[in-house]
């Protein structure tokens, strides 16, 4: 009939198979159904549906396929097919409006007089279309829909399997594959190792590996870690070396040697005016075991957060949280020495939770599952930190103080990522008030209400005492 020929051989084969399967076995009916299906497939155009671009606009809108039109009519009755009253050559849309009045046009454009819409899902009615041909078209549409659903299911299964087999990190990228690893991906021990220490599995032979190592080595996490290692080595070398495990279970120098290096000492802060001891404890550690435990967190989790937040925001949260953790420890445990960067690391964990909640609605659809899992892991880590902080030789005040100060400071630092101006300013003001109030209130309590143990003014290493 002058229509351009855009047939699909696979669809024609499906139609022919349907005619052999579902039509009565009498020769006349068989021939009529097969001829109707083939004629319908050849005459009606079958262009592909246009895919919308990222802005939501279609490229070149086209008429729907006959299979799509048949599928749209599959739920209705054949006898209800009526031509569109606007004379566009399509059938009226099936169904009725909310008042129960049947539709008499194929689309909204024809109903309002604006002209036929190119994206209309109406079904064209050629003159030769009869009941058997319509049934054949619906069968073809049903088979095509089943085939597409099956293909989509297989594709989703392959993607989920590939996602489960792959291991990725925001800083270090994907786990490099080895020769011989099949579709199941790397073995469990390599996944676990990459999750704990990804730097041990990424080499500098590739451009991505060199870029990851360069970013890692230039971070504040590594710089501070190197300073912490050097200070512990100096404390051991300058103050009598290692002591027995009964004196220092962390395998390090005597505790009084740490006081000489700048440990938290309330008596020397208040009586001697050594306020720099508010900052130096985050660079000191009680021993090798203490240092290794903190560095695992600092070089693994904290380095990724620095990449995510930026160097300045990360350093601000780290220093302020560590300083407030020392203040909180001075108020709650004024008669004990204190060292370690765990308060600053707890501040990063608390800030991580605030950052995730602030950027909650900015997650891409395919990252929602990962975001939810991340929030659960953060909350679980915070609960573990609080629970383990009350064990012997652990400073629970520094840990909890770091969590609270880091979470409140992150509200002020990351409030600019919120979408609405009112919410942005209210969140920032609330973070400044909470964090500033905590620091000022704790500092005033330390100065005016904290009892000083005078014995802390005269500490010395046993081998150096006179």
PDB file of N, CA and C in Angstrom, residues 29-129:
ATOM      1  N   UNK A  29      -8.439 -21.787   7.114  1.00  0.00           N
ATOM      2  CA  UNK A  29      -8.147 -20.905   8.254  1.00  0.00           C
ATOM      3  C   UNK A  29      -6.647 -20.734   8.423  1.00  0.00           C
ATOM      4  N   UNK A  30      -5.921 -21.825   8.218  1.00  0.00           N
ATOM      5  CA  UNK A  30      -4.466 -21.749   8.349  1.00  0.00           C
ATOM      6  C   UNK A  30      -3.889 -20.766   7.342  1.00  0.00           C
ATOM      7  N   UNK A  31      -4.305 -20.875   6.098  1.00  0.00           N
ATOM      8  CA  UNK A  31      -3.791 -19.990   5.048  1.00  0.00           C
ATOM      9  C   UNK A  31      -4.182 -18.543   5.298  1.00  0.00           C
ATOM     10  N   UNK A  32      -5.442 -18.335   5.728  1.00  0.00           N
ATOM     11  CA  UNK A  32      -5.899 -16.973   5.986  1.00  0.00           C
ATOM     12  C   UNK A  32      -5.116 -16.334   7.114  1.00  0.00           C
ATOM     13  N   UNK A  33      -4.906 -17.063   8.207  1.00  0.00           N
ATOM     14  CA  UNK A  33      -4.181 -16.498   9.341  1.00  0.00           C
ATOM     15  C   UNK A  33      -2.737 -16.209   8.985  1.00  0.00           C
ATOM     16  N   UNK A  34      -2.097 -17.147   8.273  1.00  0.00           N
ATOM     17  CA  UNK A  34      -0.707 -16.930   7.906  1.00  0.00           C
ATOM     18  C   UNK A  34      -0.560 -15.749   6.955  1.00  0.00           C
ATOM     19  N   UNK A  35      -1.462 -15.647   6.009  1.00  0.00           N
ATOM     20  CA  UNK A  35      -1.399 -14.523   5.074  1.00  0.00           C
ATOM     21  C   UNK A  35      -1.638 -13.201   5.791  1.00  0.00           C
ATOM     22  N   UNK A  36      -2.588 -13.188   6.729  1.00  0.00           N
ATOM     23  CA  UNK A  36      -2.867 -11.943   7.457  1.00  0.00           C
ATOM     24  C   UNK A  36      -1.671 -11.521   8.287  1.00  0.00           C
ATOM     25  N   UNK A  37      -1.060 -12.491   8.978  1.00  0.00           N
ATOM     26  CA  UNK A  37       0.094 -12.149   9.817  1.00  0.00           C
ATOM     27  C   UNK A  37       1.248 -11.648   8.981  1.00  0.00           C
ATOM     28  N   UNK A  38       1.544 -12.343   7.870  1.00  0.00           N
ATOM     29  CA  UNK A  38       2.655 -11.927   7.021  1.00  0.00           C
ATOM     30  C   UNK A  38       2.384 -10.574   6.389  1.00  0.00           C
ATOM     31  N   UNK A  39       1.131 -10.371   5.912  1.00  0.00           N
ATOM     32  CA  UNK A  39       0.810  -9.075   5.315  1.00  0.00           C
ATOM     33  C   UNK A  39       0.926  -7.966   6.342  1.00  0.00           C
ATOM     34  N   UNK A  40       0.480  -8.239   7.565  1.00  0.00           N
ATOM     35  CA  UNK A  40       0.563  -7.217   8.605  1.00  0.00           C
ATOM     36  C   UNK A  40       2.014  -6.881   8.932  1.00  0.00           C
ATOM     37  N   UNK A  41       2.864  -7.897   8.994  1.00  0.00           N
ATOM     38  CA  UNK A  41       4.267  -7.659   9.311  1.00  0.00           C
ATOM     39  C   UNK A  41       4.954  -6.883   8.204  1.00  0.00           C
ATOM     40  N   UNK A  42       4.554  -7.140   6.914  1.00  0.00           N
ATOM     41  CA  UNK A  42       5.222  -6.478   5.809  1.00  0.00           C
ATOM     42  C   UNK A  42       4.726  -5.057   5.601  1.00  0.00           C
ATOM     43  N   UNK A  43       3.456  -4.835   5.833  1.00  0.00           N
ATOM     44  CA  UNK A  43       2.908  -3.517   5.527  1.00  0.00           C
ATOM     45  C   UNK A  43       3.180  -2.528   6.639  1.00  0.00           C
ATOM     46  N   UNK A  44       2.964  -2.956   7.887  1.00  0.00           N
ATOM     47  CA  UNK A  44       3.111  -2.013   8.994  1.00  0.00           C
ATOM     48  C   UNK A  44       4.573  -1.762   9.277  1.00  0.00           C
ATOM     49  N   UNK A  45       4.978  -0.523   9.439  1.00  0.00           N
ATOM     50  CA  UNK A  45       6.390  -0.223   9.735  1.00  0.00           C
ATOM     51  C   UNK A  45       6.737  -0.679  11.148  1.00  0.00           C
ATOM     52  N   UNK A  46       8.003  -1.071  11.338  1.00  0.00           N
ATOM     53  CA  UNK A  46       8.474  -1.516  12.652  1.00  0.00           C
ATOM     54  C   UNK A  46       9.733  -0.747  13.042  1.00  0.00           C
ATOM     55  N   UNK A  47       9.663   0.550  13.137  1.00  0.00           N
ATOM     56  CA  UNK A  47      10.861   1.280  13.593  1.00  0.00           C
ATOM     57  C   UNK A  47      11.070   1.061  15.083  1.00  0.00           C
ATOM     58  N   UNK A  48      12.317   1.206  15.529  1.00  0.00           N
ATOM     59  CA  UNK A  48      12.610   1.045  16.960  1.00  0.00           C
ATOM     60  C   UNK A  48      12.105   2.252  17.729  1.00  0.00           C
ATOM     61  N   UNK A  49      11.722   2.004  18.968  1.00  0.00           N
ATOM     62  CA  UNK A  49      11.284   3.121  19.820  1.00  0.00           C
ATOM     63  C   UNK A  49      12.446   4.055  20.083  1.00  0.00           C
ATOM     64  N   UNK A  50      12.254   5.363  20.076  1.00  0.00           N
ATOM     65  CA  UNK A  50      13.361   6.294  20.344  1.00  0.00           C
ATOM     66  C   UNK A  50      13.740   6.231  21.818  1.00  0.00           C
ATOM     67  N   UNK A  51      15.051   6.312  22.095  1.00  0.00           N
ATOM     68  CA  UNK A  51      15.529   6.301  23.469  1.00  0.00           C
ATOM     69  C   UNK A  51      15.726   7.730  23.938  1.00  0.00           C
ATOM     70  N   UNK A  52      15.224   8.094  25.116  1.00  0.00           N
ATOM     71  CA  UNK A  52      15.399   9.464  25.600  1.00  0.00           C
ATOM     72  C   UNK A  52      16.846   9.723  25.978  1.00  0.00           C
ATOM     73  N   UNK A  53      17.286  10.970  25.742  1.00  0.00           N
ATOM     74  CA  UNK A  53      18.633  11.320  26.158  1.00  0.00           C
ATOM     75  C   UNK A  53      18.634  11.710  27.623  1.00  0.00           C
ATOM     76  N   UNK A  54      19.786  12.208  28.145  1.00  0.00           N
ATOM     77  CA  UNK A  54      19.904  12.482  29.575  1.00  0.00           C
ATOM     78  C   UNK A  54      19.043  13.658  29.997  1.00  0.00           C
ATOM     79  N   UNK A  55      18.627  14.511  29.054  1.00  0.00           N
ATOM     80  CA  UNK A  55      17.771  15.633  29.401  1.00  0.00           C
ATOM     81  C   UNK A  55      16.305  15.270  29.363  1.00  0.00           C
ATOM     82  N   UNK A  56      15.969  14.038  28.977  1.00  0.00           N
ATOM     83  CA  UNK A  56      14.584  13.594  28.992  1.00  0.00           C
ATOM     84  C   UNK A  56      13.853  13.834  27.691  1.00  0.00           C
ATOM     85  N   UNK A  57      14.518  14.338  26.646  1.00  0.00           N
ATOM     86  CA  UNK A  57      13.859  14.605  25.373  1.00  0.00           C
ATOM     87  C   UNK A  57      14.147  13.489  24.393  1.00  0.00           C
ATOM     88  N   UNK A  58      13.164  13.139  23.602  1.00  0.00           N
ATOM     89  CA  UNK A  58      13.345  12.080  22.617  1.00  0.00           C
ATOM     90  C   UNK A  58      14.069  12.641  21.407  1.00  0.00           C
ATOM     91  N   UNK A  59      14.845  11.767  20.768  1.00  0.00           N
ATOM     92  CA  UNK A  59      15.615  12.205  19.617  1.00  0.00           C
ATOM     93  C   UNK A  59      14.696  12.477  18.436  1.00  0.00           C
ATOM     94  N   UNK A  60      14.130  11.463  17.833  1.00  0.00           N
ATOM     95  CA  UNK A  60      13.203  11.603  16.728  1.00  0.00           C
ATOM     96  C   UNK A  60      12.002  10.723  17.008  1.00  0.00           C
ATOM     97  N   UNK A  61      10.920  11.288  17.544  1.00  0.00           N
ATOM     98  CA  UNK A  61       9.759  10.471  17.891  1.00  0.00           C
ATOM     99  C   UNK A  61       9.188   9.792  16.656  1.00  0.00           C
ATOM    100  N   UNK A  62       8.772   8.548  16.826  1.00  0.00           N
ATOM    101  CA  UNK A  62       8.219   7.773  15.726  1.00  0.00           C
ATOM    102  C   UNK A  62       6.981   7.041  16.198  1.00  0.00           C
ATOM    103  N   UNK A  63       6.244   6.518  15.226  1.00  0.00           N
ATOM    104  CA  UNK A  63       5.040   5.768  15.539  1.00  0.00           C
ATOM    105  C   UNK A  63       5.392   4.468  16.243  1.00  0.00           C
ATOM    106  N   UNK A  64       4.536   3.998  17.124  1.00  0.00           N
ATOM    107  CA  UNK A  64       4.810   2.735  17.792  1.00  0.00           C
ATOM    108  C   UNK A  64       4.708   1.566  16.825  1.00  0.00           C
ATOM    109  N   UNK A  65       5.327   0.474  17.220  1.00  0.00           N
ATOM    110  CA  UNK A  65       5.276  -0.716  16.392  1.00  0.00           C
ATOM    111  C   UNK A  65       3.913  -1.370  16.480  1.00  0.00           C
ATOM    112  N   UNK A  66       3.642  -2.229  15.519  1.00  0.00           N
ATOM    113  CA  UNK A  66       2.377  -2.951  15.552  1.00  0.00           C
ATOM    114  C   UNK A  66       2.322  -3.886  16.737  1.00  0.00           C
ATOM    115  N   UNK A  67       3.476  -4.472  17.098  1.00  0.00           N
ATOM    116  CA  UNK A  67       3.498  -5.353  18.262  1.00  0.00           C
ATOM    117  C   UNK A  67       3.168  -4.586  19.519  1.00  0.00           C
ATOM    118  N   UNK A  68       3.722  -3.336  19.656  1.00  0.00           N
ATOM    119  CA  UNK A  68       3.407  -2.536  20.844  1.00  0.00           C
ATOM    120  C   UNK A  68       1.937  -2.145  20.857  1.00  0.00           C
ATOM    121  N   UNK A  69       1.396  -1.807  19.673  1.00  0.00           N
ATOM    122  CA  UNK A  69      -0.025  -1.478  19.630  1.00  0.00           C
ATOM    123  C   UNK A  69      -0.896  -2.663  19.964  1.00  0.00           C
ATOM    124  N   UNK A  70      -0.520  -3.850  19.462  1.00  0.00           N
ATOM    125  CA  UNK A  70      -1.295  -5.048  19.772  1.00  0.00           C
ATOM    126  C   UNK A  70      -1.229  -5.375  21.247  1.00  0.00           C
ATOM    127  N   UNK A  71      -0.047  -5.157  21.849  1.00  0.00           N
ATOM    128  CA  UNK A  71       0.069  -5.407  23.285  1.00  0.00           C
ATOM    129  C   UNK A  71      -0.800  -4.449  24.076  1.00  0.00           C
ATOM    130  N   UNK A  72      -0.906  -3.190  23.595  1.00  0.00           N
ATOM    131  CA  UNK A  72      -1.755  -2.229  24.293  1.00  0.00           C
ATOM    132  C   UNK A  72      -3.226  -2.603  24.208  1.00  0.00           C
ATOM    133  N   UNK A  73      -3.605  -3.298  23.084  1.00  0.00           N
ATOM    134  CA  UNK A  73      -4.995  -3.693  22.918  1.00  0.00           C
ATOM    135  C   UNK A  73      -5.279  -5.082  23.478  1.00  0.00           C
ATOM    136  N   UNK A  74      -4.227  -5.776  23.934  1.00  0.00           N
ATOM    137  CA  UNK A  74      -4.424  -7.163  24.354  1.00  0.00           C
ATOM    138  C   UNK A  74      -5.368  -7.270  25.545  1.00  0.00           C
ATOM    139  N   UNK A  75      -5.366  -6.221  26.398  1.00  0.00           N
ATOM    140  CA  UNK A  75      -6.223  -6.288  27.586  1.00  0.00           C
ATOM    141  C   UNK A  75      -7.678  -5.928  27.285  1.00  0.00           C
ATOM    142  N   UNK A  76      -7.961  -5.399  26.119  1.00  0.00           N
ATOM    143  CA  UNK A  76      -9.324  -4.983  25.813  1.00  0.00           C
ATOM    144  C   UNK A  76     -10.061  -5.981  24.944  1.00  0.00           C
ATOM    145  N   UNK A  77     -11.171  -5.570  24.444  1.00  0.00           N
ATOM    146  CA  UNK A  77     -12.000  -6.427  23.588  1.00  0.00           C
ATOM    147  C   UNK A  77     -11.835  -5.993  22.138  1.00  0.00           C
ATOM    148  N   UNK A  78     -11.837  -6.981  21.237  1.00  0.00           N
ATOM    149  CA  UNK A  78     -11.687  -6.669  19.816  1.00  0.00           C
ATOM    150  C   UNK A  78     -12.872  -5.854  19.305  1.00  0.00           C
ATOM    151  N   UNK A  79     -14.054  -6.143  19.841  1.00  0.00           N
ATOM    152  CA  UNK A  79     -15.244  -5.444  19.365  1.00  0.00           C
ATOM    153  C   UNK A  79     -15.257  -3.976  19.765  1.00  0.00           C
ATOM    154  N   UNK A  80     -14.423  -3.590  20.750  1.00  0.00           N
ATOM    155  CA  UNK A  80     -14.419  -2.208  21.219  1.00  0.00           C
ATOM    156  C   UNK A  80     -13.540  -1.299  20.388  1.00  0.00           C
ATOM    157  N   UNK A  81     -12.904  -1.815  19.342  1.00  0.00           N
ATOM    158  CA  UNK A  81     -11.996  -1.002  18.549  1.00  0.00           C
ATOM    159  C   UNK A  81     -12.804  -0.039  17.687  1.00  0.00           C
ATOM    160  N   UNK A  82     -12.548   1.257  17.903  1.00  0.00           N
ATOM    161  CA  UNK A  82     -13.260   2.315  17.175  1.00  0.00           C
ATOM    162  C   UNK A  82     -12.230   3.270  16.593  1.00  0.00           C
ATOM    163  N   UNK A  83     -12.504   3.834  15.440  1.00  0.00           N
ATOM    164  CA  UNK A  83     -11.543   4.794  14.870  1.00  0.00           C
ATOM    165  C   UNK A  83     -11.531   6.084  15.676  1.00  0.00           C
ATOM    166  N   UNK A  84     -10.391   6.744  15.643  1.00  0.00           N
ATOM    167  CA  UNK A  84     -10.256   8.023  16.342  1.00  0.00           C
ATOM    168  C   UNK A  84     -11.162   9.061  15.685  1.00  0.00           C
ATOM    169  N   UNK A  85     -11.916   9.809  16.508  1.00  0.00           N
ATOM    170  CA  UNK A  85     -12.862  10.792  15.990  1.00  0.00           C
ATOM    171  C   UNK A  85     -12.163  11.970  15.323  1.00  0.00           C
ATOM    172  N   UNK A  86     -10.847  12.139  15.579  1.00  0.00           N
ATOM    173  CA  UNK A  86     -10.130  13.244  14.952  1.00  0.00           C
ATOM    174  C   UNK A  86      -9.698  12.909  13.530  1.00  0.00           C
ATOM    175  N   UNK A  87      -9.921  11.659  13.083  1.00  0.00           N
ATOM    176  CA  UNK A  87      -9.602  11.267  11.727  1.00  0.00           C
ATOM    177  C   UNK A  87      -8.125  11.089  11.455  1.00  0.00           C
ATOM    178  N   UNK A  88      -7.374  10.698  12.457  1.00  0.00           N
ATOM    179  CA  UNK A  88      -5.935  10.515  12.262  1.00  0.00           C
ATOM    180  C   UNK A  88      -5.603   9.150  11.690  1.00  0.00           C
ATOM    181  N   UNK A  89      -6.580   8.253  11.589  1.00  0.00           N
ATOM    182  CA  UNK A  89      -6.339   6.937  11.028  1.00  0.00           C
ATOM    183  C   UNK A  89      -5.986   5.876  12.040  1.00  0.00           C
ATOM    184  N   UNK A  90      -5.965   6.214  13.316  1.00  0.00           N
ATOM    185  CA  UNK A  90      -5.664   5.253  14.368  1.00  0.00           C
ATOM    186  C   UNK A  90      -6.941   4.903  15.119  1.00  0.00           C
ATOM    187  N   UNK A  91      -6.849   3.859  15.907  1.00  0.00           N
ATOM    188  CA  UNK A  91      -7.989   3.456  16.720  1.00  0.00           C
ATOM    189  C   UNK A  91      -8.044   4.285  17.989  1.00  0.00           C
ATOM    190  N   UNK A  92      -9.249   4.487  18.505  1.00  0.00           N
ATOM    191  CA  UNK A  92      -9.408   5.214  19.757  1.00  0.00           C
ATOM    192  C   UNK A  92      -8.743   4.437  20.885  1.00  0.00           C
ATOM    193  N   UNK A  93      -8.267   5.188  21.862  1.00  0.00           N
ATOM    194  CA  UNK A  93      -7.572   4.557  22.988  1.00  0.00           C
ATOM    195  C   UNK A  93      -8.538   3.654  23.750  1.00  0.00           C
ATOM    196  N   UNK A  94      -8.067   2.498  24.208  1.00  0.00           N
ATOM    197  CA  UNK A  94      -8.960   1.621  24.974  1.00  0.00           C
ATOM    198  C   UNK A  94      -9.224   2.175  26.364  1.00  0.00           C
ATOM    199  N   UNK A  95     -10.336   1.793  26.963  1.00  0.00           N
ATOM    200  CA  UNK A  95     -10.663   2.213  28.318  1.00  0.00           C
ATOM    201  C   UNK A  95     -11.568   3.417  28.345  1.00  0.00           C
ATOM    202  N   UNK A  96     -11.732   3.960  29.527  1.00  0.00           N
ATOM    203  CA  UNK A  96     -12.622   5.103  29.728  1.00  0.00           C
ATOM    204  C   UNK A  96     -12.021   6.025  30.765  1.00  0.00           C
ATOM    205  N   UNK A  97     -12.575   7.223  30.843  1.00  0.00           N
ATOM    206  CA  UNK A  97     -12.072   8.197  31.806  1.00  0.00           C
ATOM    207  C   UNK A  97     -12.655   7.918  33.191  1.00  0.00           C
ATOM    208  N   UNK A  98     -12.405   8.833  34.126  1.00  0.00           N
ATOM    209  CA  UNK A  98     -12.836   8.589  35.506  1.00  0.00           C
ATOM    210  C   UNK A  98     -14.342   8.677  35.682  1.00  0.00           C
ATOM    211  N   UNK A  99     -15.044   9.209  34.687  1.00  0.00           N
ATOM    212  CA  UNK A  99     -16.506   9.238  34.747  1.00  0.00           C
ATOM    213  C   UNK A  99     -17.124   8.046  34.038  1.00  0.00           C
ATOM    214  N   UNK A 100     -16.287   7.150  33.494  1.00  0.00           N
ATOM    215  CA  UNK A 100     -16.806   5.969  32.822  1.00  0.00           C
ATOM    216  C   UNK A 100     -17.131   6.175  31.356  1.00  0.00           C
ATOM    217  N   UNK A 101     -16.777   7.324  30.790  1.00  0.00           N
ATOM    218  CA  UNK A 101     -17.066   7.592  29.381  1.00  0.00           C
ATOM    219  C   UNK A 101     -15.932   7.017  28.534  1.00  0.00           C
ATOM    220  N   UNK A 102     -16.227   6.165  27.526  1.00  0.00           N
ATOM    221  CA  UNK A 102     -15.156   5.591  26.696  1.00  0.00           C
ATOM    222  C   UNK A 102     -14.410   6.679  25.927  1.00  0.00           C
ATOM    223  N   UNK A 103     -13.121   6.463  25.721  1.00  0.00           N
ATOM    224  CA  UNK A 103     -12.327   7.401  24.949  1.00  0.00           C
ATOM    225  C   UNK A 103     -12.736   7.327  23.480  1.00  0.00           C
ATOM    226  N   UNK A 104     -12.743   8.497  22.820  1.00  0.00           N
ATOM    227  CA  UNK A 104     -13.077   8.530  21.400  1.00  0.00           C
ATOM    228  C   UNK A 104     -11.927   9.046  20.550  1.00  0.00           C
ATOM    229  N   UNK A 105     -10.777   9.292  21.148  1.00  0.00           N
ATOM    230  CA  UNK A 105      -9.592   9.694  20.403  1.00  0.00           C
ATOM    231  C   UNK A 105      -8.437   8.802  20.818  1.00  0.00           C
ATOM    232  N   UNK A 106      -7.385   8.857  20.021  1.00  0.00           N
ATOM    233  CA  UNK A 106      -6.240   7.970  20.277  1.00  0.00           C
ATOM    234  C   UNK A 106      -5.246   8.571  21.239  1.00  0.00           C
ATOM    235  N   UNK A 107      -5.214   9.913  21.381  1.00  0.00           N
ATOM    236  CA  UNK A 107      -4.214  10.542  22.248  1.00  0.00           C
ATOM    237  C   UNK A 107      -4.756  11.872  22.735  1.00  0.00           C
ATOM    238  N   UNK A 108      -4.034  12.496  23.635  1.00  0.00           N
ATOM    239  CA  UNK A 108      -4.462  13.771  24.197  1.00  0.00           C
ATOM    240  C   UNK A 108      -4.392  14.882  23.161  1.00  0.00           C
ATOM    241  N   UNK A 109      -3.417  14.808  22.250  1.00  0.00           N
ATOM    242  CA  UNK A 109      -3.314  15.847  21.228  1.00  0.00           C
ATOM    243  C   UNK A 109      -4.537  15.888  20.337  1.00  0.00           C
ATOM    244  N   UNK A 110      -5.032  14.710  19.919  1.00  0.00           N
ATOM    245  CA  UNK A 110      -6.237  14.684  19.092  1.00  0.00           C
ATOM    246  C   UNK A 110      -7.458  15.136  19.889  1.00  0.00           C
ATOM    247  N   UNK A 111      -7.487  14.828  21.174  1.00  0.00           N
ATOM    248  CA  UNK A 111      -8.643  15.222  21.982  1.00  0.00           C
ATOM    249  C   UNK A 111      -8.715  16.722  22.186  1.00  0.00           C
ATOM    250  N   UNK A 112      -7.567  17.406  22.284  1.00  0.00           N
ATOM    251  CA  UNK A 112      -7.546  18.850  22.526  1.00  0.00           C
ATOM    252  C   UNK A 112      -7.435  19.666  21.247  1.00  0.00           C
ATOM    253  N   UNK A 113      -7.338  19.007  20.094  1.00  0.00           N
ATOM    254  CA  UNK A 113      -7.299  19.727  18.836  1.00  0.00           C
ATOM    255  C   UNK A 113      -5.931  20.225  18.440  1.00  0.00           C
ATOM    256  N   UNK A 114      -4.895  19.781  19.125  1.00  0.00           N
ATOM    257  CA  UNK A 114      -3.543  20.228  18.783  1.00  0.00           C
ATOM    258  C   UNK A 114      -2.917  19.392  17.670  1.00  0.00           C
ATOM    259  N   UNK A 115      -3.577  18.362  17.252  1.00  0.00           N
ATOM    260  CA  UNK A 115      -3.010  17.497  16.234  1.00  0.00           C
ATOM    261  C   UNK A 115      -2.487  16.209  16.840  1.00  0.00           C
ATOM    262  N   UNK A 116      -2.322  15.224  15.977  1.00  0.00           N
ATOM    263  CA  UNK A 116      -1.903  13.915  16.453  1.00  0.00           C
ATOM    264  C   UNK A 116      -0.485  13.962  17.010  1.00  0.00           C
ATOM    265  N   UNK A 117      -0.266  13.295  18.139  1.00  0.00           N
ATOM    266  CA  UNK A 117       1.056  13.225  18.763  1.00  0.00           C
ATOM    267  C   UNK A 117       1.849  12.072  18.158  1.00  0.00           C
ATOM    268  N   UNK A 118       3.150  12.341  17.902  1.00  0.00           N
ATOM    269  CA  UNK A 118       3.994  11.311  17.312  1.00  0.00           C
ATOM    270  C   UNK A 118       4.267  10.162  18.271  1.00  0.00           C
ATOM    271  N   UNK A 119       4.193  10.445  19.558  1.00  0.00           N
ATOM    272  CA  UNK A 119       4.458   9.404  20.550  1.00  0.00           C
ATOM    273  C   UNK A 119       3.203   8.663  20.964  1.00  0.00           C
ATOM    274  N   UNK A 120       2.131   8.834  20.227  1.00  0.00           N
ATOM    275  CA  UNK A 120       0.874   8.173  20.579  1.00  0.00           C
ATOM    276  C   UNK A 120       1.020   6.664  20.433  1.00  0.00           C
ATOM    277  N   UNK A 121       0.432   5.937  21.380  1.00  0.00           N
ATOM    278  CA  UNK A 121       0.494   4.465  21.357  1.00  0.00           C
ATOM    279  C   UNK A 121      -0.733   3.863  20.698  1.00  0.00           C
ATOM    280  N   UNK A 122      -1.419   4.646  19.874  1.00  0.00           N
ATOM    281  CA  UNK A 122      -2.601   4.122  19.201  1.00  0.00           C
ATOM    282  C   UNK A 122      -2.257   3.024  18.210  1.00  0.00           C
ATOM    283  N   UNK A 123      -3.235   2.224  17.870  1.00  0.00           N
ATOM    284  CA  UNK A 123      -3.023   1.061  17.011  1.00  0.00           C
ATOM    285  C   UNK A 123      -3.625   1.348  15.637  1.00  0.00           C
ATOM    286  N   UNK A 124      -2.781   1.300  14.562  1.00  0.00           N
ATOM    287  CA  UNK A 124      -3.325   1.581  13.220  1.00  0.00           C
ATOM    288  C   UNK A 124      -4.262   0.469  12.773  1.00  0.00           C
ATOM    289  N   UNK A 125      -5.323   0.859  12.075  1.00  0.00           N
ATOM    290  CA  UNK A 125      -6.341  -0.086  11.624  1.00  0.00           C
ATOM    291  C   UNK A 125      -6.357  -0.134  10.091  1.00  0.00           C
ATOM    292  N   UNK A 126      -5.573  -1.020   9.469  1.00  0.00           N
ATOM    293  CA  UNK A 126      -5.664  -1.155   8.009  1.00  0.00           C
ATOM    294  C   UNK A 126      -6.981  -1.817   7.625  1.00  0.00           C
ATOM    295  N   UNK A 127      -7.419  -1.636   6.391  1.00  0.00           N
ATOM    296  CA  UNK A 127      -8.727  -2.177   5.989  1.00  0.00           C
ATOM    297  C   UNK A 127      -8.814  -3.690   6.083  1.00  0.00           C
ATOM    298  N   UNK A 128      -7.694  -4.425   5.892  1.00  0.00           N
ATOM    299  CA  UNK A 128      -7.793  -5.867   5.884  1.00  0.00           C
ATOM    300  C   UNK A 128      -7.769  -6.464   7.290  1.00  0.00           C
ATOM    301  N   UNK A 129      -7.601  -5.629   8.350  1.00  0.00           N
ATOM    302  CA  UNK A 129      -7.491  -6.155   9.705  1.00  0.00           C
ATOM    303  C   UNK A 129      -8.810  -6.769  10.145  1.00  0.00           C
TER     304      UNK A 129
END
